[in-house]
Coordinates of C-alpha atoms in Angstrom, one line a residue:
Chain A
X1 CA -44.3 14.4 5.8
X2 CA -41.0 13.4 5.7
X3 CA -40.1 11.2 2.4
X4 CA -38.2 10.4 -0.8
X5 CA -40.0 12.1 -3.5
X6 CA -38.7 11.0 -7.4
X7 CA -39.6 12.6 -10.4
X8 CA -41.0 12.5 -13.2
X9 CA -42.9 9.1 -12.3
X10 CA -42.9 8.3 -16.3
X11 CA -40.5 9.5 -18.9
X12 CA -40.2 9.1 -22.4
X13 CA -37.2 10.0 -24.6
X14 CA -35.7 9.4 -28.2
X15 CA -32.4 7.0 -28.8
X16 CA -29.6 9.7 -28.6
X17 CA -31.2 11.7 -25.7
X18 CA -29.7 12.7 -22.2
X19 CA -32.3 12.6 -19.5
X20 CA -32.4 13.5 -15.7
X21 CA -34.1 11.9 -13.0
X22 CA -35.1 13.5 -10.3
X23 CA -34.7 12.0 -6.8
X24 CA -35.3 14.7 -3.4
X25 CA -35.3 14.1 0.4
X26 CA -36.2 15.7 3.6
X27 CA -35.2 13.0 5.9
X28 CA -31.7 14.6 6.7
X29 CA -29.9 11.6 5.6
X30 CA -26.6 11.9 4.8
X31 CA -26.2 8.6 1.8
X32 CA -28.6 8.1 -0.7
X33 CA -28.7 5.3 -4.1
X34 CA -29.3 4.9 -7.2
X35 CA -30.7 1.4 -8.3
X36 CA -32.2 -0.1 -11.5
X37 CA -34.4 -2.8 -12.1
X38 CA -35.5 -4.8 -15.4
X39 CA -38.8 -6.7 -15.9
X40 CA -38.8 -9.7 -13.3
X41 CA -35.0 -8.7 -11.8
X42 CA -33.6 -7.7 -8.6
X43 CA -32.0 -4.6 -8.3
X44 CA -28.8 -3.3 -9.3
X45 CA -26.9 -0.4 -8.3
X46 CA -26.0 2.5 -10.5
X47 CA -24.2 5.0 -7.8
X48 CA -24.5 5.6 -4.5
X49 CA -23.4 9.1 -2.4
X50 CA -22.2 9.4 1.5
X51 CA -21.9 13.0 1.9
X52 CA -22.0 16.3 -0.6
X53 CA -19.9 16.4 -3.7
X54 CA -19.1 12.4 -2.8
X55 CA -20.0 9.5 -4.9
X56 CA -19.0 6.2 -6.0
X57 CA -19.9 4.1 -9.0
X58 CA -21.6 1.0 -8.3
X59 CA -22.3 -2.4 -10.6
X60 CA -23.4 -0.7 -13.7
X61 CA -22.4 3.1 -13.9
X62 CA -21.4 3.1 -17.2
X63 CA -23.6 5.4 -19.3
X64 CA -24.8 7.2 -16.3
X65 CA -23.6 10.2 -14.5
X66 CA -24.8 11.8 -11.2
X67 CA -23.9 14.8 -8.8
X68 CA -24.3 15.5 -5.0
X69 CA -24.2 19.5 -4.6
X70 CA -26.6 19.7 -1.9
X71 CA -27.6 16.5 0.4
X72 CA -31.4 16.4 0.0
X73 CA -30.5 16.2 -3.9
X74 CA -29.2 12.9 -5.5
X75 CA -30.1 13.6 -9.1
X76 CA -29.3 10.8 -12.2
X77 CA -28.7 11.8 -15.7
X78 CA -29.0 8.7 -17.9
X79 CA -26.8 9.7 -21.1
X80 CA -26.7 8.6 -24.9
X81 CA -24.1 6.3 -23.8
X82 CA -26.1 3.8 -22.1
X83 CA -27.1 1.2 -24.9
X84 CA -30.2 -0.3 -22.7
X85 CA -31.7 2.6 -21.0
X86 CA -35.2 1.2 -20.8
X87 CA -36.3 0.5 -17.0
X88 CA -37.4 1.2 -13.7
X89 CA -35.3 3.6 -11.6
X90 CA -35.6 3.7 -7.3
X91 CA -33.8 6.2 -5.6
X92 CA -33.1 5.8 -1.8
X93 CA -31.5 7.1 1.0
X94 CA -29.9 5.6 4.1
X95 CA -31.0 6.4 8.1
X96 CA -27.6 7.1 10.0
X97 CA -28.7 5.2 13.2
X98 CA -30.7 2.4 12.3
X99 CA -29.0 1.9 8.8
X100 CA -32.6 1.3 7.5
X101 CA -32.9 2.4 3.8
X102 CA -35.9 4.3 2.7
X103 CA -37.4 4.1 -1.3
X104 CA -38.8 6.6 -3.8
X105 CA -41.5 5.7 -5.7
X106 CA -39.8 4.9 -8.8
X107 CA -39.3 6.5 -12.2
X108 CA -40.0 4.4 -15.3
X109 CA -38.1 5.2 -18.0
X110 CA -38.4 4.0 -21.7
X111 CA -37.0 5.0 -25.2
X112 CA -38.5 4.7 -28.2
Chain B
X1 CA -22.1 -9.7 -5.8
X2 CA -24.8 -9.9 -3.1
X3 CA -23.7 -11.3 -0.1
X4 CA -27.1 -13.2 0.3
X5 CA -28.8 -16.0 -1.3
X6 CA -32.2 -16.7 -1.3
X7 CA -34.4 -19.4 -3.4
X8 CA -36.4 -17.6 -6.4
X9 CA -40.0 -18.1 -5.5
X10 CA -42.5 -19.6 -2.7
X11 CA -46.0 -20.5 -2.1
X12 CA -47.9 -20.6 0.9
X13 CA -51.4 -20.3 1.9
X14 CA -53.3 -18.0 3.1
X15 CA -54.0 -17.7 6.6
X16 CA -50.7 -20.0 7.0
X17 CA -47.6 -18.6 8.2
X18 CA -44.9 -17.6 4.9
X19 CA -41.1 -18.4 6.1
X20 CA -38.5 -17.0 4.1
X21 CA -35.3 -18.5 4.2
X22 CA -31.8 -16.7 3.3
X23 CA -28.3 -17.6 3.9
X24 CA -25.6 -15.0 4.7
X25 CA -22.6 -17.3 5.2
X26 CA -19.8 -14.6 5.1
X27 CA -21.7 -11.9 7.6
X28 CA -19.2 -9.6 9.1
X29 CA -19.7 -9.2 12.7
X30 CA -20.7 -6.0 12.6
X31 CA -23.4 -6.9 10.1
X32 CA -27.0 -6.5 10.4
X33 CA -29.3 -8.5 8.5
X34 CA -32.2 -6.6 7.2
X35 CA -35.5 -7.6 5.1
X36 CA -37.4 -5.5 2.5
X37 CA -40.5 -6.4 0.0
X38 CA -41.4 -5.0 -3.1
X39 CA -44.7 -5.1 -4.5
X40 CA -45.1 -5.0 -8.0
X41 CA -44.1 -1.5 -9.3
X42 CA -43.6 -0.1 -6.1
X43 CA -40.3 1.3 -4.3
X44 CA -39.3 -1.6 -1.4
X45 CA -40.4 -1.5 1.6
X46 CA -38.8 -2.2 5.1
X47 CA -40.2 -4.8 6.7
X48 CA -37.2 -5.8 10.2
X49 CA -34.1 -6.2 11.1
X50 CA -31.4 -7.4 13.6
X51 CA -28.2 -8.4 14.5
X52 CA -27.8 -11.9 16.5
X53 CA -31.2 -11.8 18.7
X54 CA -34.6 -12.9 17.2
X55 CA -36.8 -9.7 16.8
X56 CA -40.6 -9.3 16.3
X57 CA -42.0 -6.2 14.9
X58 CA -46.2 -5.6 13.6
X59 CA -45.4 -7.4 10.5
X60 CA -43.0 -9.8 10.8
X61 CA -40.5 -12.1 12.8
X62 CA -36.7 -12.5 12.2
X63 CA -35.2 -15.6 12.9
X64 CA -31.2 -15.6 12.8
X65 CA -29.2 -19.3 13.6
X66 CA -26.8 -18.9 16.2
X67 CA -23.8 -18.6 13.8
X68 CA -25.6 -15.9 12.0
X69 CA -25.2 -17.4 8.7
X70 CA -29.0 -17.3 7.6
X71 CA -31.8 -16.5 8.8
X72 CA -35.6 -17.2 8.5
X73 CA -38.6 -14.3 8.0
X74 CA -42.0 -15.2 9.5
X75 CA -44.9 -13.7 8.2
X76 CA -47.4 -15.4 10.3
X77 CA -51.0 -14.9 9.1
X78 CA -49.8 -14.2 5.6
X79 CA -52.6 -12.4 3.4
X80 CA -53.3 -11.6 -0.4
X81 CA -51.6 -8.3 0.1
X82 CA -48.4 -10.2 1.3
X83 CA -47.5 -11.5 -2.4
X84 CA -44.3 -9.6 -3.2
X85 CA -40.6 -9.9 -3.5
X86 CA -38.7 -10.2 -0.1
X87 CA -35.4 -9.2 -0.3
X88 CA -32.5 -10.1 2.3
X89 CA -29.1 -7.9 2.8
X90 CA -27.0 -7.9 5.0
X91 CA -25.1 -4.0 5.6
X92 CA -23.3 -2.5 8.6
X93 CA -25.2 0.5 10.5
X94 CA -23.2 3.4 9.9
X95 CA -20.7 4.2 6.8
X96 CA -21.3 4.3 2.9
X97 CA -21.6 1.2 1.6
X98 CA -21.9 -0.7 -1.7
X99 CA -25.5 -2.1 -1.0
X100 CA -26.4 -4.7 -3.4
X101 CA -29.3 -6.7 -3.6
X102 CA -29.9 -10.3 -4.6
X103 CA -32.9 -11.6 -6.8
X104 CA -34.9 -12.2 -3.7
X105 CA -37.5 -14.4 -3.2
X106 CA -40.9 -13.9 -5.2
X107 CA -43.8 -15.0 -2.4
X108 CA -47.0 -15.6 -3.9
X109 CA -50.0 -16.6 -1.2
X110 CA -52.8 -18.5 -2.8
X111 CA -56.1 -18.0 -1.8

């Protein structure tokens, strides 16, 4: 089936650490997002991607870094940078014609 | 900054109908107004959409005032398995665009 797949689901990592998030689709969409979420927030966007080696930063890019070489691959590499790196991560990508956006699953990240 | 603003949280019955308001007072004309929920832990889901008409899909109703500037969700037998945070945007159909989401509106139906 057709689908945003995001991995790992849960990830652990030491203060100091760079880590990359997984986030793959087959739905032939051309933009995909990256968004972050804290205990009992909304979400907030990290970076978000239109086409192949194109993306723009969002609220809160600092301390986080992504690439676009291919289009079913939107991956996020959360760096040492970021000083609060602790939280839920959706990925999602964007249906051309009805503009309707479609959600991962969600990676939780936290460092100890 | 989102574009929409919604209130923080809502009860309702169950068995009653749940309506979710949200205004969108600077909609673009070219604008759609579109409603997720996101149950606890969970990626959001898509629940409708629309432009200017009132629309009806297997889950929900959209209500949008004549001037467009907010709108109304209807869940109409709302359930247990409807308590969730319902998010309104408002985004243009085709292009790349800074999507941003509000706070959204945490529904809880009591039993």
């Amino acid at each position: 089936d057709g689908g945003i797949t995001q991995s790992p689901k849960y990830l652990f990592r030491k203060e100091g650490q760079n880590v990359t998030l997984s986030c793959e689709q087959n739905l032939n969409h051309d933009a995909m997002y990256w968004y972050r979420q804290d205990p009992g927030q909304g979400l907030r966007l990290i970076y978000y991607s239109q086409i192949v080696n194109d993306f723009q930063k969002g609220d809160i890019a600092e301390g986080y870094s992504v690439s676009r070489e291919k289009k079913e691959s939107f991956p996020l590499t959360v760096t040492s940078a970021q000083k609060n790196p602790t939280a839920f991560y959706l990925c999602a990508s964007r249906h051309v014609r009805t503009g309707e956006l479609f959600f991962g699953e969600g990676s939780r990240l936290t460092v100890l | 900054d989102a574009k929409t603003t919604q209130p923080p949280s809502m009860d309702c019955a169950e068995g009653r109908a749940a309506n979710l308001p949200c205004n969108h007072s600077t909609i673009s004309g070219n604008e759609y107004v579109y409603w997720y929920r996101q149950i606890h832990s969970q990626g959001p889901q898509y629940i409708i959409h629309g432009l200017k008409n009132n629309e009806t899909n297997e889950m929900a109703s959209l209500i949008i005032t004549e001037d467009r500037k907010s709108s109304t969700l209807i869940l109409p037998h709302a359930t247990l398995r409807d308590t969730a945070v319902y998010y309104c945007i408002v985004l243009s159909i085709q292009g790349a665009q800074k999507l941003v989401f509000g706070q959204g509106t945490r529904l809880t139906i009591n039993p």
